[in-house]
PDB file of C-alpha atoms in Angstrom:
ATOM      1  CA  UNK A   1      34.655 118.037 149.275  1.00  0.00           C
ATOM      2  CA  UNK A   2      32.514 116.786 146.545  1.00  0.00           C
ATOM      3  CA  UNK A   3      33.609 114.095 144.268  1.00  0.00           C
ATOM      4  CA  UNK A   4      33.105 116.326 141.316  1.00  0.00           C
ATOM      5  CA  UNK A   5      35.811 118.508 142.821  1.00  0.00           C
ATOM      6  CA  UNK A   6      38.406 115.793 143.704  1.00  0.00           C
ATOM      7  CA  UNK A   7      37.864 114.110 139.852  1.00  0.00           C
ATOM      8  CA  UNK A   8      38.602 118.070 138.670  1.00  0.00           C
ATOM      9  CA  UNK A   9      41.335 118.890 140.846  1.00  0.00           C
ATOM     10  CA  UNK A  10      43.139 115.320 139.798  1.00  0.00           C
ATOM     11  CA  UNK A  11      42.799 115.980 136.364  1.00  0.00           C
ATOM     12  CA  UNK A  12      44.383 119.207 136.926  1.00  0.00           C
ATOM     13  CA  UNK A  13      47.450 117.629 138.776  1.00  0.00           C
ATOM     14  CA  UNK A  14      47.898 115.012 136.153  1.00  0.00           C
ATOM     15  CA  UNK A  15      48.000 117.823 133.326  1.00  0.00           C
ATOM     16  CA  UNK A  16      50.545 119.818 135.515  1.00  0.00           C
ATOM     17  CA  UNK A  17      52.765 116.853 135.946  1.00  0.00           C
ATOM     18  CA  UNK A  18      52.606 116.215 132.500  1.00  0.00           C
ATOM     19  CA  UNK A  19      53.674 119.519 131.292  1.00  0.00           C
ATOM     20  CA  UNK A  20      56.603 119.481 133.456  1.00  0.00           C
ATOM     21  CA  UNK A  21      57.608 115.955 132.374  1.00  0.00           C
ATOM     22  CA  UNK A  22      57.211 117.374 128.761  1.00  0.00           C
ATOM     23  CA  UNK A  23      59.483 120.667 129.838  1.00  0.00           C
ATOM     24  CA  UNK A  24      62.177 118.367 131.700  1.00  0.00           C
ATOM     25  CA  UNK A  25      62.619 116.031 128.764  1.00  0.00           C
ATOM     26  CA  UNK A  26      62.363 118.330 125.874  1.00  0.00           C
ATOM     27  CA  UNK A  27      59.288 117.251 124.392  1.00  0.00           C
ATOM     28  CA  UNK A  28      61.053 116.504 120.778  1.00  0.00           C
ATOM     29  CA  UNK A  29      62.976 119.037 120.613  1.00  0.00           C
ATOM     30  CA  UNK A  30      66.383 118.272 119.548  1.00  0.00           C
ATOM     31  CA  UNK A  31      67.875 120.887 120.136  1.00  0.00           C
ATOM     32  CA  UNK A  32      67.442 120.117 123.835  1.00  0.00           C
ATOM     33  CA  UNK A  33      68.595 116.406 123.193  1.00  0.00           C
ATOM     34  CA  UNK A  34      71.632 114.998 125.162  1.00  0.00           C
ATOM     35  CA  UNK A  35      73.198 113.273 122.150  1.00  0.00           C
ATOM     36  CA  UNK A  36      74.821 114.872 119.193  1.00  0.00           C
ATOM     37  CA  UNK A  37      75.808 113.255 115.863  1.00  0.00           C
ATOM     38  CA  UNK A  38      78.816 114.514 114.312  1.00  0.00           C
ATOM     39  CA  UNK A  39      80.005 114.080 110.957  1.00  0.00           C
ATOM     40  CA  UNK A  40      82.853 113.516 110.130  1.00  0.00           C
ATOM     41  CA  UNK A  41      85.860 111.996 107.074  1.00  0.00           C
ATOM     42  CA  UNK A  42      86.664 108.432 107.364  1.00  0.00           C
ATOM     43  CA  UNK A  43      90.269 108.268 108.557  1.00  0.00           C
ATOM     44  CA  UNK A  44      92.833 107.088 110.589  1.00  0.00           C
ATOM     45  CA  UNK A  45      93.635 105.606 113.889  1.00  0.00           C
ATOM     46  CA  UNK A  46      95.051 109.007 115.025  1.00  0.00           C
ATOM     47  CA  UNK A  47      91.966 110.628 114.182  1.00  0.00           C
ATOM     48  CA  UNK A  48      89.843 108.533 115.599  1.00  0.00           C
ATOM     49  CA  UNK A  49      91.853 109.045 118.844  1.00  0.00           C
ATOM     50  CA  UNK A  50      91.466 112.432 118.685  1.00  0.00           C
ATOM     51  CA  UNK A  51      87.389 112.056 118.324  1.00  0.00           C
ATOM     52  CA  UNK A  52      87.540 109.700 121.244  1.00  0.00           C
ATOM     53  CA  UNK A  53      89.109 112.196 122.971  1.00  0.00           C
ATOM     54  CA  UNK A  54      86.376 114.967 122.758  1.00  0.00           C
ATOM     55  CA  UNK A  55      83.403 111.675 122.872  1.00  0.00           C
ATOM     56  CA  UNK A  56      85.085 111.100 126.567  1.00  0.00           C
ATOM     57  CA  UNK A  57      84.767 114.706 127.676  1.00  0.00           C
ATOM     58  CA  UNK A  58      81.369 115.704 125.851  1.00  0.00           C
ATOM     59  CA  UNK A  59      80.566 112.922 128.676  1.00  0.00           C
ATOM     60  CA  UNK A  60      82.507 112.620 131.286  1.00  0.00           C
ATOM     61  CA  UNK A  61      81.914 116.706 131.114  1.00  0.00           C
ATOM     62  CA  UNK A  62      78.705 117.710 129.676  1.00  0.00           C
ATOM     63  CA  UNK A  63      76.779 114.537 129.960  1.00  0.00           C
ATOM     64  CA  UNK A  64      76.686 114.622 126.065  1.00  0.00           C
ATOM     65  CA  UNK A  65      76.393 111.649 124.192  1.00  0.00           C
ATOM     66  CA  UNK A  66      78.700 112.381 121.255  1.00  0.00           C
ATOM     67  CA  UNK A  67      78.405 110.098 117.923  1.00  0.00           C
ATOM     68  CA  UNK A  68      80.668 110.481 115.124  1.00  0.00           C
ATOM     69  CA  UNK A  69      79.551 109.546 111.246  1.00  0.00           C
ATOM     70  CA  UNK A  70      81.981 108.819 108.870  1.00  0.00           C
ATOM     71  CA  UNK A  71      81.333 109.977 105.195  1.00  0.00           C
ATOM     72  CA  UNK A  72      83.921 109.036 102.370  1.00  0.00           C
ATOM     73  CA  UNK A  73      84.021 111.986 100.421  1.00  0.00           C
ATOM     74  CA  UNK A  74      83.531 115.775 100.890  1.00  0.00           C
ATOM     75  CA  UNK A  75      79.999 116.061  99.111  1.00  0.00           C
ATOM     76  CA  UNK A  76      78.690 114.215 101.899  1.00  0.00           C
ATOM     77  CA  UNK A  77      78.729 115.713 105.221  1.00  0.00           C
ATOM     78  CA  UNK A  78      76.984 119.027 104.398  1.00  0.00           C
ATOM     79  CA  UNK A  79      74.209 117.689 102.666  1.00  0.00           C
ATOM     80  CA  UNK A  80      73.655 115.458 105.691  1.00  0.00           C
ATOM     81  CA  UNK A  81      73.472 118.425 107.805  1.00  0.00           C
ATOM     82  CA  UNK A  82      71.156 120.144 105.810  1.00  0.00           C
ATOM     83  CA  UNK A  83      69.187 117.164 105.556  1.00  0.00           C
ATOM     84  CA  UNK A  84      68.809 117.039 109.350  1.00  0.00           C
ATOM     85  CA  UNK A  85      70.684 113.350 109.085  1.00  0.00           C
ATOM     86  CA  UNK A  86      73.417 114.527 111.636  1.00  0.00           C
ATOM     87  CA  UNK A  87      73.654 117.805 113.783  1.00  0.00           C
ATOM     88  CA  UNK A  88      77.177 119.146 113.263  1.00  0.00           C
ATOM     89  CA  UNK A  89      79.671 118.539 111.076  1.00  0.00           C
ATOM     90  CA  UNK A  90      83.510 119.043 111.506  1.00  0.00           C
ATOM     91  CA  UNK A  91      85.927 118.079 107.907  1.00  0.00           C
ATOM     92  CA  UNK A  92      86.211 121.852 105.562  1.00  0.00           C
ATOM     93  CA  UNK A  93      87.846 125.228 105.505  1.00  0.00           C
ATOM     94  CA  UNK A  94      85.609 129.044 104.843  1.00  0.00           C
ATOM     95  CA  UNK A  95      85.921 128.730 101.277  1.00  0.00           C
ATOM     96  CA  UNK A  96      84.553 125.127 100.916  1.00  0.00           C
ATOM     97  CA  UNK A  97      81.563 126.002 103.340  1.00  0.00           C
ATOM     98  CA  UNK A  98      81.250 129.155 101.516  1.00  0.00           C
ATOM     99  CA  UNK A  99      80.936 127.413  98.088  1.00  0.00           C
ATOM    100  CA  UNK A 100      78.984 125.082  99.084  1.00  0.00           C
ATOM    101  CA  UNK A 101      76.510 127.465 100.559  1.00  0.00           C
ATOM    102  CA  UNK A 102      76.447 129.447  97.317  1.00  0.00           C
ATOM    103  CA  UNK A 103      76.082 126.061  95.341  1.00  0.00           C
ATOM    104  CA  UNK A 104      73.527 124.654  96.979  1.00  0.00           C
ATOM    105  CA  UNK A 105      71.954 127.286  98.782  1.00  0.00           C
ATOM    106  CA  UNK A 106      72.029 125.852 101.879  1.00  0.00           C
ATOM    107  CA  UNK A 107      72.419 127.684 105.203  1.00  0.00           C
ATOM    108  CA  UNK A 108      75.192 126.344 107.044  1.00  0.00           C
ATOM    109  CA  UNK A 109      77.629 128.164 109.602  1.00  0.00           C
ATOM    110  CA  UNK A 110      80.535 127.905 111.444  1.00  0.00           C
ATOM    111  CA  UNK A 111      80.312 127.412 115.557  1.00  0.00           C
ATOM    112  CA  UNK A 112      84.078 126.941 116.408  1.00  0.00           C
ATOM    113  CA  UNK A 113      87.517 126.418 114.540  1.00  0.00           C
ATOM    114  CA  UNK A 114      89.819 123.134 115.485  1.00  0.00           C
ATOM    115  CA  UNK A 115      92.748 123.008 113.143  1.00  0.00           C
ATOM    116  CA  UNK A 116      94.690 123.721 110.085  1.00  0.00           C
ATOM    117  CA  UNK A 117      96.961 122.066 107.871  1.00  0.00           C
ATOM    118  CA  UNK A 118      99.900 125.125 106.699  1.00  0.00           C
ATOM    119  CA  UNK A 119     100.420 125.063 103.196  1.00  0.00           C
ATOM    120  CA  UNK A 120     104.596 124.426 102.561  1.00  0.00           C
ATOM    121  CA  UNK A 121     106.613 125.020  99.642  1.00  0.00           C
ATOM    122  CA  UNK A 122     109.569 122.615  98.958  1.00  0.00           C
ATOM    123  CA  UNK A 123     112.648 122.227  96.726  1.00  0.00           C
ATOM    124  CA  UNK A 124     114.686 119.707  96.187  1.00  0.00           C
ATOM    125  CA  UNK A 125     117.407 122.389  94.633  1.00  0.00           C
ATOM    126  CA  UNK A 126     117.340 124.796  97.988  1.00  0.00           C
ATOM    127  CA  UNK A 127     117.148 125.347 101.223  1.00  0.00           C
ATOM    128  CA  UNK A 128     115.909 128.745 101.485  1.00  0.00           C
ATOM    129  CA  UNK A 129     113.391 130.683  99.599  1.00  0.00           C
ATOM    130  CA  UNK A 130     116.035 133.168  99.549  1.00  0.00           C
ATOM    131  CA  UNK A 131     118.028 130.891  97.082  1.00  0.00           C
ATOM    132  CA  UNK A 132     115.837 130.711  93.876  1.00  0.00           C
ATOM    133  CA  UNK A 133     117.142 132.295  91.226  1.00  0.00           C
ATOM    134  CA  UNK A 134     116.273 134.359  88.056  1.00  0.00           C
ATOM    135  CA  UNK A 135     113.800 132.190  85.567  1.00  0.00           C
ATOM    136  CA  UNK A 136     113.670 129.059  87.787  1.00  0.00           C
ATOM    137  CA  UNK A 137     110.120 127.408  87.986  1.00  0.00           C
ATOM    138  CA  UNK A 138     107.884 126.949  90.801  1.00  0.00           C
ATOM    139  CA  UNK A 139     104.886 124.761  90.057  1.00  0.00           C
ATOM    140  CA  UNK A 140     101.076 125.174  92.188  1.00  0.00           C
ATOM    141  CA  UNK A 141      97.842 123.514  92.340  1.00  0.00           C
ATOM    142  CA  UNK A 142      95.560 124.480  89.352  1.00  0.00           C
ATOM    143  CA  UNK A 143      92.231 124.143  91.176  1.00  0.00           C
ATOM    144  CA  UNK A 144      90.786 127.265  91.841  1.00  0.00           C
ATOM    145  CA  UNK A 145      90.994 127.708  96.282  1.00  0.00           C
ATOM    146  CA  UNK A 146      94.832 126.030  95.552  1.00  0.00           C
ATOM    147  CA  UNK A 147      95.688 127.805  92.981  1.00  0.00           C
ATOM    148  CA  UNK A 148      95.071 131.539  94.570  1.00  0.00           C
ATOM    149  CA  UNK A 149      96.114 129.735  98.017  1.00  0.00           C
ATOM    150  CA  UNK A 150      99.558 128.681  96.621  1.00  0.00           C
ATOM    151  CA  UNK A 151      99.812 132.356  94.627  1.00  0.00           C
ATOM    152  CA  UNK A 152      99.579 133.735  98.177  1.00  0.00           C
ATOM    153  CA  UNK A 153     101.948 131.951  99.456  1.00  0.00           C
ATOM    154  CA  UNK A 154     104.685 132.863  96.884  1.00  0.00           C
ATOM    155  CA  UNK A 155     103.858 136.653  97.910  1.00  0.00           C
ATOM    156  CA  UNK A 156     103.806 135.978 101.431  1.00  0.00           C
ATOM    157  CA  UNK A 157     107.539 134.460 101.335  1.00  0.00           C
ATOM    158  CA  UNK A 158     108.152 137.298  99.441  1.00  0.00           C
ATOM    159  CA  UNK A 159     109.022 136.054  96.306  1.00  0.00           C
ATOM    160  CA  UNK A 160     106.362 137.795  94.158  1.00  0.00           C
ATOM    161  CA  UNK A 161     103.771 141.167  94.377  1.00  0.00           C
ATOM    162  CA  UNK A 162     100.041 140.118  93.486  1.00  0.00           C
ATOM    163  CA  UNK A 163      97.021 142.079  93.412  1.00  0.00           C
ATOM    164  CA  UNK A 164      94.099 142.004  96.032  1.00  0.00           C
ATOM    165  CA  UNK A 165      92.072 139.234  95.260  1.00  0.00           C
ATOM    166  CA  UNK A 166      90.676 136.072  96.575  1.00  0.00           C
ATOM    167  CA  UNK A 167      90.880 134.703  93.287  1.00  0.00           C
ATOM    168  CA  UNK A 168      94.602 135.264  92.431  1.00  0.00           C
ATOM    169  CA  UNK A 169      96.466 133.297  89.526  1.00  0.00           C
ATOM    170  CA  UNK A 170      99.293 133.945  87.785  1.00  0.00           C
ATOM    171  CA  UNK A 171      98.228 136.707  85.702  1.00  0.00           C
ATOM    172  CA  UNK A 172      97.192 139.067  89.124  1.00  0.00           C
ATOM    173  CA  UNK A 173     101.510 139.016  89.954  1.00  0.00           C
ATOM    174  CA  UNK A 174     101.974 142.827  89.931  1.00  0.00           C
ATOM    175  CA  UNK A 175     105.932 142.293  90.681  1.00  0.00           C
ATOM    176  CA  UNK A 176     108.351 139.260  89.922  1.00  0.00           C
ATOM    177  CA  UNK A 177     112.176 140.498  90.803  1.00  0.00           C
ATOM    178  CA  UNK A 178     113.383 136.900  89.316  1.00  0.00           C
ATOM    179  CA  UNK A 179     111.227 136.634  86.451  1.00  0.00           C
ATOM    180  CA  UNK A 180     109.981 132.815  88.076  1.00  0.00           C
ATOM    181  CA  UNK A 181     107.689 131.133  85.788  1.00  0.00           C
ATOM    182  CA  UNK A 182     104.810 130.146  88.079  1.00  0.00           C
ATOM    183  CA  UNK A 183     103.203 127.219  86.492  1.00  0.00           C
ATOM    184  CA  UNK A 184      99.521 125.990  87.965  1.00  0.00           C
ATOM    185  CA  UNK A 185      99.484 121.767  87.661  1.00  0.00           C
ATOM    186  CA  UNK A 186      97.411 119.010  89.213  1.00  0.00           C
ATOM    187  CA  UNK A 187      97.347 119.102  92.990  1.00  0.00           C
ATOM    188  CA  UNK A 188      98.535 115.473  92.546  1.00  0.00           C
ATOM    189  CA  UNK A 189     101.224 116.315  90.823  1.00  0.00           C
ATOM    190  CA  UNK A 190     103.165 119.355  92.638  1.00  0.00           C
ATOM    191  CA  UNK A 191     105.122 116.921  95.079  1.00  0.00           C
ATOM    192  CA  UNK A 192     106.021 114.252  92.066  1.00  0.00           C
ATOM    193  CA  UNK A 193     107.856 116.925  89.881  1.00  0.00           C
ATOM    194  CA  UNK A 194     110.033 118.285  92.220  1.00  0.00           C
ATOM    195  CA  UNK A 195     112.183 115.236  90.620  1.00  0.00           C
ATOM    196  CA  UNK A 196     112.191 116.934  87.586  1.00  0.00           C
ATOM    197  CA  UNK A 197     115.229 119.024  86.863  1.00  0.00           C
ATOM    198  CA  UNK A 198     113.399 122.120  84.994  1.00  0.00           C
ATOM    199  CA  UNK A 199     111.578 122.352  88.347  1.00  0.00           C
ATOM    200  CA  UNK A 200     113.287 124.210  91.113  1.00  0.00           C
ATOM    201  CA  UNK A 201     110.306 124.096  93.534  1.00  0.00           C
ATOM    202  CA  UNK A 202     106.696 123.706  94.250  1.00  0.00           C
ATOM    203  CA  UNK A 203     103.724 124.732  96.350  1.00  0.00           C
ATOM    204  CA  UNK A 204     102.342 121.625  97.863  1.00  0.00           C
ATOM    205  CA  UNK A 205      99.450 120.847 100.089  1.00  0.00           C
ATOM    206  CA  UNK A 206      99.971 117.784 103.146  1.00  0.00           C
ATOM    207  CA  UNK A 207      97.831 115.128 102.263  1.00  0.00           C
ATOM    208  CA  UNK A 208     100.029 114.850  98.690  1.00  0.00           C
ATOM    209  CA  UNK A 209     103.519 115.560 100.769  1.00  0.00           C
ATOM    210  CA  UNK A 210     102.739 112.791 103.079  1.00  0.00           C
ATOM    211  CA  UNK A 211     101.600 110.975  99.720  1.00  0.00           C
ATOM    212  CA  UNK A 212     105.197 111.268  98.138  1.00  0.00           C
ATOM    213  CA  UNK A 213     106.909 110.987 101.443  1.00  0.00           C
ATOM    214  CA  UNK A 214     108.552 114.139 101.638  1.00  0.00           C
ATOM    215  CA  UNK A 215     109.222 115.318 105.148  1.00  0.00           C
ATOM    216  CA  UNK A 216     107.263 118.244 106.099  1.00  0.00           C
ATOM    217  CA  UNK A 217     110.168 119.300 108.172  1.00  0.00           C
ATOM    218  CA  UNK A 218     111.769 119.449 104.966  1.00  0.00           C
ATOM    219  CA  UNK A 219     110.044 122.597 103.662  1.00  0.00           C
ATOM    220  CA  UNK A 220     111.653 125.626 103.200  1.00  0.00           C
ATOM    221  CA  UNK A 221     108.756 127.636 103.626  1.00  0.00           C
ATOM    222  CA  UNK A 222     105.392 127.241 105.785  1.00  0.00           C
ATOM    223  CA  UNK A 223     102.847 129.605 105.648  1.00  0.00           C
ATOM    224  CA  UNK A 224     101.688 131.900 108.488  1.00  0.00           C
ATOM    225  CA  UNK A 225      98.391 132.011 110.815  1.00  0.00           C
ATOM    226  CA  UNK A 226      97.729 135.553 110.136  1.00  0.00           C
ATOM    227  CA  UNK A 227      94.760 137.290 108.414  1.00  0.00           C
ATOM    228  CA  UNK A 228      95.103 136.271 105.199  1.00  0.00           C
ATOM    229  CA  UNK A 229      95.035 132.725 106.125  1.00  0.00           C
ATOM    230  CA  UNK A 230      92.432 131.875 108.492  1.00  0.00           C
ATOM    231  CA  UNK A 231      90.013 131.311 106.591  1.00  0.00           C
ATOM    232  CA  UNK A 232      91.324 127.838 105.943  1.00  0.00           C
ATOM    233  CA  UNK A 233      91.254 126.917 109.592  1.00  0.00           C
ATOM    234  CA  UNK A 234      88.640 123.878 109.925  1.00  0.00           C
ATOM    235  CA  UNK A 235      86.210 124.191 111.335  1.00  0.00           C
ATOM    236  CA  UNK A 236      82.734 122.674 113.253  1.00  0.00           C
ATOM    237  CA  UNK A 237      79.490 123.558 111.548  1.00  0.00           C
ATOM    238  CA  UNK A 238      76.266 123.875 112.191  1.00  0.00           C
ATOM    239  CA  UNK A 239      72.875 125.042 110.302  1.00  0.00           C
ATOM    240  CA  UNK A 240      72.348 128.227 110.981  1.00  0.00           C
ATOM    241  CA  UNK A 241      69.615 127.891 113.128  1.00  0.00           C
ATOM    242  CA  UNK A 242      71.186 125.482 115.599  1.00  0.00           C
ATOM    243  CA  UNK A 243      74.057 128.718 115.762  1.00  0.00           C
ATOM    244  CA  UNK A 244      73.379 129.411 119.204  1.00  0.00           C
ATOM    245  CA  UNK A 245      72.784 125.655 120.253  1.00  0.00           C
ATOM    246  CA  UNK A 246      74.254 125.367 123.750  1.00  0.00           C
ATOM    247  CA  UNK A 247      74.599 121.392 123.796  1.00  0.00           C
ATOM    248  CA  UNK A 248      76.486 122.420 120.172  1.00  0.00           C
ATOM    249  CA  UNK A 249      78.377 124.742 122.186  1.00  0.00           C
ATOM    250  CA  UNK A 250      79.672 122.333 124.476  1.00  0.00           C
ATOM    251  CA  UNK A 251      80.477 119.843 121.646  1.00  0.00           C
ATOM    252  CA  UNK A 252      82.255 122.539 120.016  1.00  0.00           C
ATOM    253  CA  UNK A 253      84.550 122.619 123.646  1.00  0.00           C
ATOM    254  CA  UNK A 254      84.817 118.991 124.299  1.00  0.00           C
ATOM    255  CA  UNK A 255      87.030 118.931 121.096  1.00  0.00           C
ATOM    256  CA  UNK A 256      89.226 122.475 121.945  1.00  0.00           C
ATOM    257  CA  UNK A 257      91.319 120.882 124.488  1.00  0.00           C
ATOM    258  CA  UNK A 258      94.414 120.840 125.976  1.00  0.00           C
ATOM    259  CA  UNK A 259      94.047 116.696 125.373  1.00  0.00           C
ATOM    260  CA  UNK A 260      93.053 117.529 121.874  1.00  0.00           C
ATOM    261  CA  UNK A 261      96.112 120.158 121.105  1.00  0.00           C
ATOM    262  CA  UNK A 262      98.741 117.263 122.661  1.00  0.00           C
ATOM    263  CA  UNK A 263      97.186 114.382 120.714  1.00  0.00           C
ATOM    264  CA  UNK A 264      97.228 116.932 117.135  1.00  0.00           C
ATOM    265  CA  UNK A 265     100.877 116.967 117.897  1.00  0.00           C
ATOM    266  CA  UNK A 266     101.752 113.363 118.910  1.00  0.00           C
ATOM    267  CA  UNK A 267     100.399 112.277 115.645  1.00  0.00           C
ATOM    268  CA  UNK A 268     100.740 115.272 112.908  1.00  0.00           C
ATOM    269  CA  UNK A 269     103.880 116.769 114.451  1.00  0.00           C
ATOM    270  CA  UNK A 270     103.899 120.312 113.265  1.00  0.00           C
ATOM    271  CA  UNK A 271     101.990 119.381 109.663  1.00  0.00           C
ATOM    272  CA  UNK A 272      98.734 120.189 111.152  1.00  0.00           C
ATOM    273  CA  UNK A 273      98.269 123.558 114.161  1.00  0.00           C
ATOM    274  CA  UNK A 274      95.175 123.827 116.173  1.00  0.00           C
ATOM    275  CA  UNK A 275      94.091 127.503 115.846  1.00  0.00           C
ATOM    276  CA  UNK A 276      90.721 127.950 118.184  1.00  0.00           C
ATOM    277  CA  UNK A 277      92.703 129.751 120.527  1.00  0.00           C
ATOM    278  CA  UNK A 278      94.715 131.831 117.739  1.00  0.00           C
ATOM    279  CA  UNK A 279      94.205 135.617 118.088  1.00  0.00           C
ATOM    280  CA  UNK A 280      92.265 136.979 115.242  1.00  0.00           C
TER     281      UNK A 280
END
């Protein structure tokens, strides 16, 4: 064999090997890459177990490399994503991502839900919804997702009738038996005035319960998983074209675990319910 032909046929091998170097490792795409970045709040020690929990099994599992980024406040972690700073994200409900999306016309989706925090109503004058009486006042958040959230709520415990809207306030209450006055406040300020006398209850979310120490066991009404209320399950998203991302995929897993569901409970008791394995 002629030189010429052994110089060729190397050159040919080294090209071959090449390629298949290139197709083992991914090139750059990163959507093949082994290590995922996932945003997520800044918060506490419990949370950070839980995180630690899925990093372990994205590993010990998947052979994933799983990162978490901590962002202080919510306008952070989907522009991130969108930005291509971090591949998933995992901190907001369907109507925050759905806002957002519609705000900032970005193209973001859900890949998996992880858990939800029930909205509770509370009295300090009752201890069943049953018990409020004719005229008495039951205060909810005045921001717009709280506000029709909490209106809900009130029908779903049956106290009220409300039309069929995502948008509901006081004015869309078709029915009111007791003639309550349902009065929309500061989010900050439904747990504080249940100390006031002319209030008989109030709609409150967790993070301000926990805020004015009331006992979540305390509540005399928690609201359902059911269809009306799954859209604020948290959840893990992704840009839309990273949707069918298996690594994603098996993120997405390494955090819906048994591990996960006991360590939600150790720490949040029943204040917050995972819900990936709730039939829709």
């Amino acid at each position: 064999m002629s030189k010429k032909k052994n110089y060729i046929i190397a050159g040919i091998a080294v090209v071959v090997i090449a390629g298949a170097a290139y197709l083992s490792f991914g090139g750059n795409n990163k959507a093949e890459s082994k290590t995922v970045t996932i945003g997520v709040m800044a918060g506490s020690k419990a949370e950070d177990e839980i995180w630690s929990s899925a990093i372990k099994t994205a590993k010990d599992k998947y052979g994933i490399t799983l990162k978490t980024k901590k962002f202080t406040d919510y306008s952070q972690p989907n522009k991130a994503l969108a930005d291509g700073d971090i591949d998933l994200n995992a901190f907001q409900n369907y109507p925050f991502l759905e806002n957002w999306n519609k705000t900032y016309k970005t193209n973001i989706v859900s890949i998996g839900d992880t858990w939800t925090t029930p909205l509770r109503i509370y009295s300090t004058s009752y201890k069943k919804i049953s018990e409020f009486k004719s005229g008495d006042q039951i205060l909810v958040a005045n921001d717009v997702t709280n506000e029709n959230r909490g209106i809900h709520l009130l029908a779903e415990a049956g106290l009220i009738k409300i039309k069929d809207t995502n948008t509901a306030t006081p004015k869309d209450i078709t029915s009111n038996p007791k003639n309550l006055t349902i009065t929309p406040v500061d989010a900050s300020q439904t747990a504080k005035s249940l100390n006031d006398s002319k209030v008989a209850g109030a709609v409150v979310n967790t993070n301000y319960a926990v805020s004015a120490k009331l006992d979540v066991e305390s509540a005399i009404y928690v609201e359902g998983l059911n269809k009306e209320t799954e859209q604020y399950f948290n959840l893990i998203a992704a840009n839309k074209k990273d949707k069918n991302n298996e690594t994603y995929k098996k993120v997405v897993k390494s955090l819906q675990t048994e591990k996960t569901k006991k360590l939600v409970k150790k720490y949040y008791g029943s204040a917050e319910i995972t819900v990936w394995d709730y039939n829709k």
